[in-house]
Short mmCIF file of C-alpha atoms and ligand atoms in Angstrom, two decimals:
data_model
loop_
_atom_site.label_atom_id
_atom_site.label_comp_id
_atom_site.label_asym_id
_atom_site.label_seq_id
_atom_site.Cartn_x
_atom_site.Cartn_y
_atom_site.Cartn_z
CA UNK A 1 28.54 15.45 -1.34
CA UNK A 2 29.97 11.92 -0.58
CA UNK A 3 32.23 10.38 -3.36
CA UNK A 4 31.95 6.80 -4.54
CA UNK A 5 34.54 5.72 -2.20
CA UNK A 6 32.91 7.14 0.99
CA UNK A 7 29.90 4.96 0.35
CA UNK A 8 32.45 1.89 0.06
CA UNK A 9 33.83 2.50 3.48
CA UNK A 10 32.25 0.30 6.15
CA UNK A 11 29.25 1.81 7.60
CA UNK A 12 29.05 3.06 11.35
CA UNK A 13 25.87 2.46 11.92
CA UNK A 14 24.76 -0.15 10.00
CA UNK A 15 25.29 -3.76 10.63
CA UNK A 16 22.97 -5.80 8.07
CA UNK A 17 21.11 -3.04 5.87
CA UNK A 18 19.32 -6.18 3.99
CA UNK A 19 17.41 -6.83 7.13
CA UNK A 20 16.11 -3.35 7.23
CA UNK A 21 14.28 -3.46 3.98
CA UNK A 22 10.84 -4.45 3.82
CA UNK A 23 11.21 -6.51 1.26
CA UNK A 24 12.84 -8.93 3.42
CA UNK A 25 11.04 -11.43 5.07
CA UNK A 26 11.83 -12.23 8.59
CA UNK A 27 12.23 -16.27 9.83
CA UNK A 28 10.28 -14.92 12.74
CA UNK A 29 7.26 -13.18 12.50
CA UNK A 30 5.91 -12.12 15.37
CA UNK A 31 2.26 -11.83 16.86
CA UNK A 32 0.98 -13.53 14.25
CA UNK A 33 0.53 -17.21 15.03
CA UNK A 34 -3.34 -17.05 14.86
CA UNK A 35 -3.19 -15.96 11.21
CA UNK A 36 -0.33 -18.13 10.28
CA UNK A 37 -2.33 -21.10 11.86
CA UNK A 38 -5.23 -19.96 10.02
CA UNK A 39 -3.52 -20.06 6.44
CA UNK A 40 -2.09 -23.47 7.59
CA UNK A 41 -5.35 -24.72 8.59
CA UNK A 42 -7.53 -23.99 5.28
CA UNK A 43 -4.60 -25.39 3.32
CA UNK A 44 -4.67 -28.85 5.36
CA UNK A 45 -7.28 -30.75 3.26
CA UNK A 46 -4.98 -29.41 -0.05
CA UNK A 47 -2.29 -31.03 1.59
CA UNK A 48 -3.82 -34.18 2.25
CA UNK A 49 -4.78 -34.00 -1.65
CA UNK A 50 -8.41 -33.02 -1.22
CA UNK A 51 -10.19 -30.12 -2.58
CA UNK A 52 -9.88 -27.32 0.11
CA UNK A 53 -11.82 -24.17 0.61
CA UNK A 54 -10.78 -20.80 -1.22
CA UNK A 55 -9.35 -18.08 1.79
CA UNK A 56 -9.12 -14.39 1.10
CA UNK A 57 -6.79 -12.16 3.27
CA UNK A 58 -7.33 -8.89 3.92
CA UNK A 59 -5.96 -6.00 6.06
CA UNK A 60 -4.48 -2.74 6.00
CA UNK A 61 -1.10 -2.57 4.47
CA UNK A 62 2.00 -2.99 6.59
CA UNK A 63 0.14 -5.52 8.29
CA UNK A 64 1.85 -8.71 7.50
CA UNK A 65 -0.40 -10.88 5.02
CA UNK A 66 2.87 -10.99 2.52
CA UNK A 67 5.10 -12.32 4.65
CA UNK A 68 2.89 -14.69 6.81
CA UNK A 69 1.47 -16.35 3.30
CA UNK A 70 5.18 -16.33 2.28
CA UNK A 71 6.29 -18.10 5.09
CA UNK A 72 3.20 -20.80 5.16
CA UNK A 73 4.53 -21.39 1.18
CA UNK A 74 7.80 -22.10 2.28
CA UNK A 75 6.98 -24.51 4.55
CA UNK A 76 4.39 -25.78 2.43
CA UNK A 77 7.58 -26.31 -0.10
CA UNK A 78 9.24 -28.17 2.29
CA UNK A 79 6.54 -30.70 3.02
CA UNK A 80 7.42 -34.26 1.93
CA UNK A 81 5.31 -36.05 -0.17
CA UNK A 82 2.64 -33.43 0.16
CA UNK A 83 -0.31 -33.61 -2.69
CA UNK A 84 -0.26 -30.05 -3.19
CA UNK A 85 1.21 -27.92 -5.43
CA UNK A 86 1.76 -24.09 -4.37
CA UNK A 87 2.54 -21.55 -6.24
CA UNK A 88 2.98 -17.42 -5.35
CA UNK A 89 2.07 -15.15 -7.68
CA UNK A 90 2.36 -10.97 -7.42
CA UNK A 91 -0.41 -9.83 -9.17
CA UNK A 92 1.56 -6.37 -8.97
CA UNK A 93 3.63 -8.11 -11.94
CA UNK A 94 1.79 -10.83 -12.74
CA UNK A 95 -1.68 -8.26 -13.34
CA UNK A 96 -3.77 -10.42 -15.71
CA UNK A 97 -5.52 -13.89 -16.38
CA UNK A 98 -3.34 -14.87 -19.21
CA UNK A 99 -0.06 -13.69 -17.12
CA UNK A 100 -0.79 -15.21 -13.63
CA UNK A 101 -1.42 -18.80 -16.01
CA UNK A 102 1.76 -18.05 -17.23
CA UNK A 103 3.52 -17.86 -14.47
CA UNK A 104 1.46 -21.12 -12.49
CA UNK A 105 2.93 -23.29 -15.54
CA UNK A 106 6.33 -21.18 -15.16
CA UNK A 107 6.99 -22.16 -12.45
CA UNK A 108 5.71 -25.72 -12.48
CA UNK A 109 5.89 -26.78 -15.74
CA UNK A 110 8.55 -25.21 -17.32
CA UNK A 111 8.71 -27.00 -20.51
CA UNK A 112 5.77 -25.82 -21.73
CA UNK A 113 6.52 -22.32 -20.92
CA UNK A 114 7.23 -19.29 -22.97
CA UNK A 115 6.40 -21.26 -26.43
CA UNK A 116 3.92 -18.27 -27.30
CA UNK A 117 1.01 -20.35 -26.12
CA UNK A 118 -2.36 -18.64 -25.64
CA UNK A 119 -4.71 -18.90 -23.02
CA UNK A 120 -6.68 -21.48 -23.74
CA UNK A 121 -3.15 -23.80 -24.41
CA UNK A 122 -2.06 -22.40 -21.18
CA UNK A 123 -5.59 -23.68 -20.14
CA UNK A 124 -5.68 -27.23 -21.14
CA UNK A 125 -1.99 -28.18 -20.21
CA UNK A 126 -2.65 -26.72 -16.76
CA UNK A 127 -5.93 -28.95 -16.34
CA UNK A 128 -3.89 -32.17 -17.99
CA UNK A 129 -1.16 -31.75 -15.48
CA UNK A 130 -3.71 -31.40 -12.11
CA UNK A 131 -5.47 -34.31 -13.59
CA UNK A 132 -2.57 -36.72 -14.62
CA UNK A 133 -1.97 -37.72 -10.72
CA UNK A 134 -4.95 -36.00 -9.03
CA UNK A 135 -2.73 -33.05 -7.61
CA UNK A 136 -4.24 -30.05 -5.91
CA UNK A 137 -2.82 -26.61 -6.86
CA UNK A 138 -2.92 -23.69 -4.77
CA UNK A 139 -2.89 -20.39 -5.99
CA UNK A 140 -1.42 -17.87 -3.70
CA UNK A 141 -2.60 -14.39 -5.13
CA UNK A 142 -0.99 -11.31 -3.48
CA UNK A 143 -2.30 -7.85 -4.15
CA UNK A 144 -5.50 -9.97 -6.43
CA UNK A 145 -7.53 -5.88 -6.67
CA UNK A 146 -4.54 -5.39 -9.09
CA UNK A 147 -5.79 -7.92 -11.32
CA UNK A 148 -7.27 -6.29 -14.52
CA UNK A 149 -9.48 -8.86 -15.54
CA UNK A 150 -10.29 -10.97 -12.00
CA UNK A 151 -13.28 -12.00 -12.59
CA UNK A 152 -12.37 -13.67 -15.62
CA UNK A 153 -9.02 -15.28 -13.26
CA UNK A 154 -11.46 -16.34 -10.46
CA UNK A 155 -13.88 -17.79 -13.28
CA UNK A 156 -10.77 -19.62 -15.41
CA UNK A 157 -9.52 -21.07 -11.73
CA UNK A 158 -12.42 -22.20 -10.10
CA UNK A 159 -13.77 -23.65 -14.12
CA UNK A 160 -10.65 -26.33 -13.36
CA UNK A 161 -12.33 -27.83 -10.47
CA UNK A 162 -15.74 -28.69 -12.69
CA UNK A 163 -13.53 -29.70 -15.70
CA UNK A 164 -11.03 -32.23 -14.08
CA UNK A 165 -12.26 -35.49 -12.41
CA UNK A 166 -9.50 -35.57 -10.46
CA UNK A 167 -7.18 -33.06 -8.54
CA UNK A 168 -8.50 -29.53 -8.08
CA UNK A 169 -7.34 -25.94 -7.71
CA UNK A 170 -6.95 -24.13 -4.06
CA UNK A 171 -7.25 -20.24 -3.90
CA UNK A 172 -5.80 -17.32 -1.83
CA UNK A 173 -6.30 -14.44 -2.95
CA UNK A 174 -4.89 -11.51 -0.57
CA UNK A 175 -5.78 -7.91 -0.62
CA UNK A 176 -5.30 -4.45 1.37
CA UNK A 177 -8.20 -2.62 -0.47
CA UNK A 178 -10.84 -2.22 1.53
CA UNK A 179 -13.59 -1.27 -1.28
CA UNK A 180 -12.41 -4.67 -3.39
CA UNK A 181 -15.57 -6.55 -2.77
CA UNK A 182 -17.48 -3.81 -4.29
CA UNK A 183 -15.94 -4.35 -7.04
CA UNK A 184 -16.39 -8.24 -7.87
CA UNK A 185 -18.63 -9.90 -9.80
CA UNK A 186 -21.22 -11.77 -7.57
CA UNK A 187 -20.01 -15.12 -8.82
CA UNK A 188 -16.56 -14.47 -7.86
CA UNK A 189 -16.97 -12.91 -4.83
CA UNK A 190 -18.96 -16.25 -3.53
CA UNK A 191 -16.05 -18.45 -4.82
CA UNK A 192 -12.99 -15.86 -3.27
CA UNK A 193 -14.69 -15.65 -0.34
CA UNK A 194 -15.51 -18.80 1.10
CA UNK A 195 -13.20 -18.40 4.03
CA UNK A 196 -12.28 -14.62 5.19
CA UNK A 197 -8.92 -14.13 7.60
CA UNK A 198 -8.59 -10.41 8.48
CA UNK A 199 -5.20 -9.20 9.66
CA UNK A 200 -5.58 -6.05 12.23
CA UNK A 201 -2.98 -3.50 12.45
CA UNK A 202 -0.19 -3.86 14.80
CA UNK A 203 -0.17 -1.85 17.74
CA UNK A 204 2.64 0.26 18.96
CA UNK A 205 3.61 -2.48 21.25
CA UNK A 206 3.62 -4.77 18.69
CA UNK A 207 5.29 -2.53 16.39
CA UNK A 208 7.98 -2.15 18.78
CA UNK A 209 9.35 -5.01 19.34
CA UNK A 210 9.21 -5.77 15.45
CA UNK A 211 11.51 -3.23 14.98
CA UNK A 212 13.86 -4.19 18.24
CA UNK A 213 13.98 -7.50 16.62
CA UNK A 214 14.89 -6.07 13.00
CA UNK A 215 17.40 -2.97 14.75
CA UNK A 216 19.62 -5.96 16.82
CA UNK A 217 20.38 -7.50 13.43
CA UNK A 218 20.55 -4.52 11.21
CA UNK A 219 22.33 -1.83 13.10
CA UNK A 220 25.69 -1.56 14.93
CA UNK A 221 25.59 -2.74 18.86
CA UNK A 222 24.61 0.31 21.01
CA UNK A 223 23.60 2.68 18.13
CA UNK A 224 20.08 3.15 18.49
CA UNK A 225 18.51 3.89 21.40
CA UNK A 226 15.42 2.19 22.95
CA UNK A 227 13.37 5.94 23.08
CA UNK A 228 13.77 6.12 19.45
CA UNK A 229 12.07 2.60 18.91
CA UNK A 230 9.32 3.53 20.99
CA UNK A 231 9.09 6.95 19.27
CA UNK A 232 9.20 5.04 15.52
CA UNK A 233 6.78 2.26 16.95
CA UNK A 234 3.63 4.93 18.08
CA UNK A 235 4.59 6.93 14.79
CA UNK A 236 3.77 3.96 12.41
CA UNK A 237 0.86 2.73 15.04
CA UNK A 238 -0.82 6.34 14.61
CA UNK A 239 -0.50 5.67 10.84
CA UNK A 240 -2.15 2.57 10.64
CA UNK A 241 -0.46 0.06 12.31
CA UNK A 242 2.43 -0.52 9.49
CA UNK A 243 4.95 -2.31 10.34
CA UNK A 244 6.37 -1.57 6.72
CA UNK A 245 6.30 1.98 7.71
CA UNK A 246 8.29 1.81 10.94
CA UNK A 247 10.83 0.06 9.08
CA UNK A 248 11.36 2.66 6.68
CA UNK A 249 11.40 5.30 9.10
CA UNK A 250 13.69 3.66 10.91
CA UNK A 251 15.98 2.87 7.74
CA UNK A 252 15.63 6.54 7.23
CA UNK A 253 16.58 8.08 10.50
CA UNK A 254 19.88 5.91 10.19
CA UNK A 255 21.19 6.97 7.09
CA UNK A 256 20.16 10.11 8.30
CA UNK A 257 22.76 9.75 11.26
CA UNK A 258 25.10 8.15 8.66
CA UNK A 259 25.11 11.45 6.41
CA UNK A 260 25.52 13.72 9.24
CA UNK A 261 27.98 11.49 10.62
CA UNK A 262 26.46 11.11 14.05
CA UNK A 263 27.63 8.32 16.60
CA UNK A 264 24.41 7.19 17.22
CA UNK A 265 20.49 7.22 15.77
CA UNK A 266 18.71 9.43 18.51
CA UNK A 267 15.23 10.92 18.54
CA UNK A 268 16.11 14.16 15.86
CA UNK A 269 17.30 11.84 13.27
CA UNK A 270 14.18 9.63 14.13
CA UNK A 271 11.62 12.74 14.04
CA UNK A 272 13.21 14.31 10.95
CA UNK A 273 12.78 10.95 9.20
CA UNK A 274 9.27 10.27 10.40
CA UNK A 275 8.49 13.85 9.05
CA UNK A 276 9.76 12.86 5.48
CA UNK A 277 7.24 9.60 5.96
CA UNK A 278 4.49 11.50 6.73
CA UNK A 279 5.16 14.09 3.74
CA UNK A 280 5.18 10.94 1.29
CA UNK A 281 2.14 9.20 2.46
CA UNK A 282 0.31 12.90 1.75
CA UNK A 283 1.26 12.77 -1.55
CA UNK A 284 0.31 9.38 -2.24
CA UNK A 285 -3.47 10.30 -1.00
CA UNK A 286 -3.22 13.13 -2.89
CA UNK A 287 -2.32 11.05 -5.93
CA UNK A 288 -5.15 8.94 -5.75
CA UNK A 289 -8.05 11.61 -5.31
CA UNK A 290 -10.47 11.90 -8.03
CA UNK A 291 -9.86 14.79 -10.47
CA UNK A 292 -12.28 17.34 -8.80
CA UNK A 293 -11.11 16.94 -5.57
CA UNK A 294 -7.44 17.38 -6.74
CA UNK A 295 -8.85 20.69 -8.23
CA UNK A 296 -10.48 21.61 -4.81
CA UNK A 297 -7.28 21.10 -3.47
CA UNK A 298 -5.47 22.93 -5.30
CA UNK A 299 -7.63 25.96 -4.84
CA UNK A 300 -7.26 25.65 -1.32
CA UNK A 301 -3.68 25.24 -1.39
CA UNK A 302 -3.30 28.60 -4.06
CA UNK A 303 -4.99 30.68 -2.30
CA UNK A 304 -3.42 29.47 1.05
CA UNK A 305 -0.11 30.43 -0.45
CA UNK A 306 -1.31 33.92 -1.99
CA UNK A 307 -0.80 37.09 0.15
CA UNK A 308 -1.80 40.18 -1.33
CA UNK A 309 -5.46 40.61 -2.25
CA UNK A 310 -7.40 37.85 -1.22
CA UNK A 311 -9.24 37.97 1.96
CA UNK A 312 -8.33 35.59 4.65
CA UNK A 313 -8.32 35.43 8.22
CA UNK A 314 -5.27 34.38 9.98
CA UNK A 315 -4.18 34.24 13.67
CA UNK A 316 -0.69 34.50 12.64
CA UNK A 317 0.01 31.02 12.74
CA UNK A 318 -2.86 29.46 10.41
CA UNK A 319 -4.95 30.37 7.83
CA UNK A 320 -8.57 30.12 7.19
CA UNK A 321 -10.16 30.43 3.72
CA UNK A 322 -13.98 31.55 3.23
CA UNK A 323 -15.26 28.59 1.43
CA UNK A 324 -17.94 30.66 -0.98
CA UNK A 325 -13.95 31.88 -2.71
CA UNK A 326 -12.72 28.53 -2.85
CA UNK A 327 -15.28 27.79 -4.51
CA UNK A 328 -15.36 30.38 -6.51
CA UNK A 329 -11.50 29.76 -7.34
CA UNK A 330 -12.07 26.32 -8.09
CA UNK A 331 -14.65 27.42 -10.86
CA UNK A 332 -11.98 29.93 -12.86
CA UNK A 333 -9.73 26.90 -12.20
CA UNK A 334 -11.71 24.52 -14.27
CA UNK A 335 -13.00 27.18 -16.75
CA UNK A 336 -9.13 27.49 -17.18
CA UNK A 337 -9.02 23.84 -17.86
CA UNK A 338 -12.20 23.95 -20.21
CA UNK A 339 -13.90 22.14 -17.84
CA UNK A 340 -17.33 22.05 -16.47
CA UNK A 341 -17.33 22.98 -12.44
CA UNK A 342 -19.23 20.88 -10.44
CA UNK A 343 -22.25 22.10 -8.51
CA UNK A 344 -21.36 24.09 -5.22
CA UNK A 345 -23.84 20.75 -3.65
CA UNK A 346 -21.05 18.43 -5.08
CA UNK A 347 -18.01 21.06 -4.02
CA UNK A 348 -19.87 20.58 -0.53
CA UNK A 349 -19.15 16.96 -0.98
CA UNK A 350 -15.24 16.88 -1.83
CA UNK A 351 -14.95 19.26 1.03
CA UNK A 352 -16.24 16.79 3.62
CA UNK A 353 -14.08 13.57 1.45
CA UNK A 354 -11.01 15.66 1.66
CA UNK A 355 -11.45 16.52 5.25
CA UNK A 356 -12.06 12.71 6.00
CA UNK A 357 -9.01 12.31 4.60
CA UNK A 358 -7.10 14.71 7.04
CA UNK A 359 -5.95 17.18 4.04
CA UNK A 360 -7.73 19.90 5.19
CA UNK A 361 -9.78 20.82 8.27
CA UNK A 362 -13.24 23.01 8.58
CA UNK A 363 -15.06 25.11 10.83
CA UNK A 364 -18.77 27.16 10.90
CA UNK A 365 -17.59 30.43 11.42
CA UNK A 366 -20.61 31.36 13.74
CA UNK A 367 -22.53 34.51 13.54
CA UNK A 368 -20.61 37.88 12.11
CA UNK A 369 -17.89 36.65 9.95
CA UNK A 370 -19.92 37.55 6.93
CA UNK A 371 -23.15 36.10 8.34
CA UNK A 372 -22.37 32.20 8.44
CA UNK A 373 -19.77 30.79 6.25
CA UNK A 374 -17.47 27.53 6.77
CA UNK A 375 -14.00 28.03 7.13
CA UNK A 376 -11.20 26.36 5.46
CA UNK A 377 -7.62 25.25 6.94
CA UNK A 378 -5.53 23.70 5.07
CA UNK A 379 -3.74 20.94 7.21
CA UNK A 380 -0.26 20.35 4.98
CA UNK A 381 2.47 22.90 3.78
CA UNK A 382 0.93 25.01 1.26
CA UNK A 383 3.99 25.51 -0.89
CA UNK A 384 4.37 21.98 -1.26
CA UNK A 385 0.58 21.03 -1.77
CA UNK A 386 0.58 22.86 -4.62
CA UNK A 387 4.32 21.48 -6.20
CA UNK A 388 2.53 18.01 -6.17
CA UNK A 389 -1.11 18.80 -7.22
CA UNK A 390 0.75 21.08 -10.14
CA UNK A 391 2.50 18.07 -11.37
CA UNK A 392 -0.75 15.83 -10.74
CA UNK A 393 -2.92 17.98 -12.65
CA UNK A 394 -0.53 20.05 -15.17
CA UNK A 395 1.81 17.01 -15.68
CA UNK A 396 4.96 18.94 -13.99
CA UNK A 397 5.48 21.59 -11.54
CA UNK A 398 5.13 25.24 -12.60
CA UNK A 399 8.25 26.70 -11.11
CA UNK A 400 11.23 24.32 -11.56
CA UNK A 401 12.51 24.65 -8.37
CA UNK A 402 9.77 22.53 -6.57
CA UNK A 403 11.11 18.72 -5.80
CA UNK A 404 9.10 15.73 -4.06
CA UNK A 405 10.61 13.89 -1.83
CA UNK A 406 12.40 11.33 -2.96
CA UNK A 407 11.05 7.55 -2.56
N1 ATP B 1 4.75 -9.96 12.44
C1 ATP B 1 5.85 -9.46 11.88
N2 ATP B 1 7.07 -9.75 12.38
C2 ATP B 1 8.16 -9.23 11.79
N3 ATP B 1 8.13 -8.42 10.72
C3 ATP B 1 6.95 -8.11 10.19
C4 ATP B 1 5.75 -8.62 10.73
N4 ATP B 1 4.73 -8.14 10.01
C5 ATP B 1 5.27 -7.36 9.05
N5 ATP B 1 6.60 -7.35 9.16
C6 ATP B 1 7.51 -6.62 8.29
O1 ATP B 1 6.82 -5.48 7.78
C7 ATP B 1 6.99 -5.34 6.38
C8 ATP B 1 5.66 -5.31 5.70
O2 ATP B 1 4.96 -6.52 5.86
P1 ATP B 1 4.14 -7.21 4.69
O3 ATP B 1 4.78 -6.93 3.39
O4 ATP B 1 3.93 -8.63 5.05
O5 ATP B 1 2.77 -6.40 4.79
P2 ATP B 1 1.44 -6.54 3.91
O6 ATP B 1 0.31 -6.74 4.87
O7 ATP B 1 1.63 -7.55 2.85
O8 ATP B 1 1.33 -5.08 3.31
P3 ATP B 1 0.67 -4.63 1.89
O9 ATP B 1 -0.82 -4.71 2.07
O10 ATP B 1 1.11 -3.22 1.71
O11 ATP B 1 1.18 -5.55 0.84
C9 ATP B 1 7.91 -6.48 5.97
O12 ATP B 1 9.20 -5.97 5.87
C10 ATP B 1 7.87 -7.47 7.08
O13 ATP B 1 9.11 -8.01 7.21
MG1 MG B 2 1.72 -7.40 0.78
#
């Protein structure tokens, strides 16, 4: 256990931890001048003071929408006499209509602010102030799925532009859910998405030298070694081209070195660390499954974990489950729960969605394994499936012993 005053003690292996996190944002982002230039170029007419067209930004996450629409608002700030207004707003925090008003007259007008206006106050003085010298606002909205009520946002904004007769309101909204558009009202959807950027995921190459960048100016000279970049680099590439991930990983594997007071980050540190990843991206897919398939799961992952009576197969090294008694399982499960199973055509269903999502893996048995039945793997720990689908679906683990990993 280290004491207070070992963590004051200058660190070996870190230079700059700040520059590790992935909160920070980098001056230089690499690889993605298109996109940058893109943002730049649908705010131009703003700029100029004339009405430009909406842009949404989407891509997987890790990708680098943030910080690239960060860095365009910074220099946007910077911009002398420029007719536009910008403001960023988190819709993580700022998750409503009434809040992300808030914080556009926050942050511009702050006079008026946080006088217990409502929304329709909020409203008015926002269109009085584009109006009174014909100033275009943009709207920067990061994470905009996490809006609760965005259709009535997207309305509210894009209402300005037909209310003023002079000025007008710019929006970007920015999201990493792919299903969003589903989701929106038609009417929105046209105004959101009049221009479309799409950020790809970085490849390992990519990744790589983002994180040889961010390791000269974090770590100590000499302390990591160029194998464990590469290995970090095709980790987070394999995951979905995250940047955000290799960064972690690699803030991981040095404070692993750190704790085991090691000279140097090498590839077990880096391995160890990307395993601990890996385990905490499971559990946030496992978080977000719908209710039945958490119960599927959890059947799976029981009777994974039970010796004794149950009849598996096993080759010594994995096990297969007979899904007719996961099934079956999964029924006493809900009956347990007062719940109504689902059909065994909907259990058929979750099985192929929670194979899709790499949890668990299935095979046809072929002829004489009990005529023809599909076989279940499960593809994660078993132990520690069930810990977290316990705590998902009971509220807390049943034997105290069982942790998560910590974020
Ligand atoms: N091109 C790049 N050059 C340098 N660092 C980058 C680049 N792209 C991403 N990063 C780093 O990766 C991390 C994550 O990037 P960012 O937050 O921009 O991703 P995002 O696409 O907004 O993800 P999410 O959808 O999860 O919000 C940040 O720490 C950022 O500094
Ligand atoms: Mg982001």
């Amino acid at each position: 256990m280290r004491t207070l005053s070992d963590l004051l003690v200058e660190s070996r292996i870190f230079s700059n931890r700040e520059v590790l996190s992935p909160h920070f944002t980098p001056h230089k982002l690499l690889y993605r001048e298109r996109e940058i230039n893109n943002i730049e170029k649908a705010l131009a007419p703003s700029l100029k003071g004339e009405r430009g067209r909406n842009l949404f930004i989407y891509g997987k996450t890790g990708t680098g929408k943030t910080s690239c629409a960060r860095h365009v608002v910074e220099e946007v700030k910077d911009l002398p006499n420029a007719k536009a207004r910008i403001c960023y707003v988190n819709c993580r925090i700022y998750n409503s209509r009434f809040r992300v008003l808030n914080k556009i007259i926050s942050d511009h007008i702050p006079t008026y602010a946080k006088r217990g206006f409502g929304a329709v106050d909020l409203y008015e003085k926002l269109t009085s102030w584009i109006e009174e010298d014909s100033k275009i606002l943009v709207v920067v909205l990061d994470e905009v799925d996490l809006v609760k009520d965005l259709d009535d946002l997207i309305y509210t904004l894009t209402r300005i532009n037909s209310d003023i007769r002079a000025g007008g309101v710019t929006i970007i909204g920015i999201s990493n859910k792919v299903s969003f558009k589903d989701e929106l009202d038609p009417r929105s959807l046209s105004s959101l998405y009049e221009t479309e950027l799409v950020f790809a995921p970085y490849y390992a190459t990519e990744i790589y030298a983002i994180l040889k960048d961010r390791a000269n100016a974090g770590f100590k000279r000499d302390i990591v070694d160029d194998e464990v970049l590469h290995f970090v680099a095709a980790m987070a590439a394999k995951e979905g081209g995250d940047a955000r991930l290799s960064l972690k990983i690699l803030t991981r594997a040095g404070e692993l070195a750190e704790e085991n007071e090691r000279a140097k980050v090498t590839l077990k540190e880096a391995q160890e660390a990307a395993k601990m990843a890996e385990n905490e991206i499971v559990y946030e897919v496992v978080s977000t499954l719908p209710e039945h398939q958490k119960f599927v799961l959890y059947a799976i992952a029981v009777l994974t974990q039970s010796g004794g009576s149950y009849k598996k197969l096993t080759d010594g090294v994995d096990t297969y489950l007979f899904s007719g008694e996961v099934y079956h399982r999964y029924k006493s499960l809900t009956e347990g729960m007062r719940k109504e199973a689902k059909s065994e055509r909907w259990y058929r269903k979750y099985l192929s969605e929670l194979e899709m999502q790499g949890l668990i893996a299935s095979f046809e048995s072929g002829k004489g394994i009990r005529g023809h039945t599909k076989l279940i793997k499960l593809q994660y720990p078993a132990k520690k499936m069930c810990d977290v689908l316990q705590r998902e679906i009971f509220g807390q683990p049943k034997d105290s012993e069982a942790k998560l990993p910590e974020e």
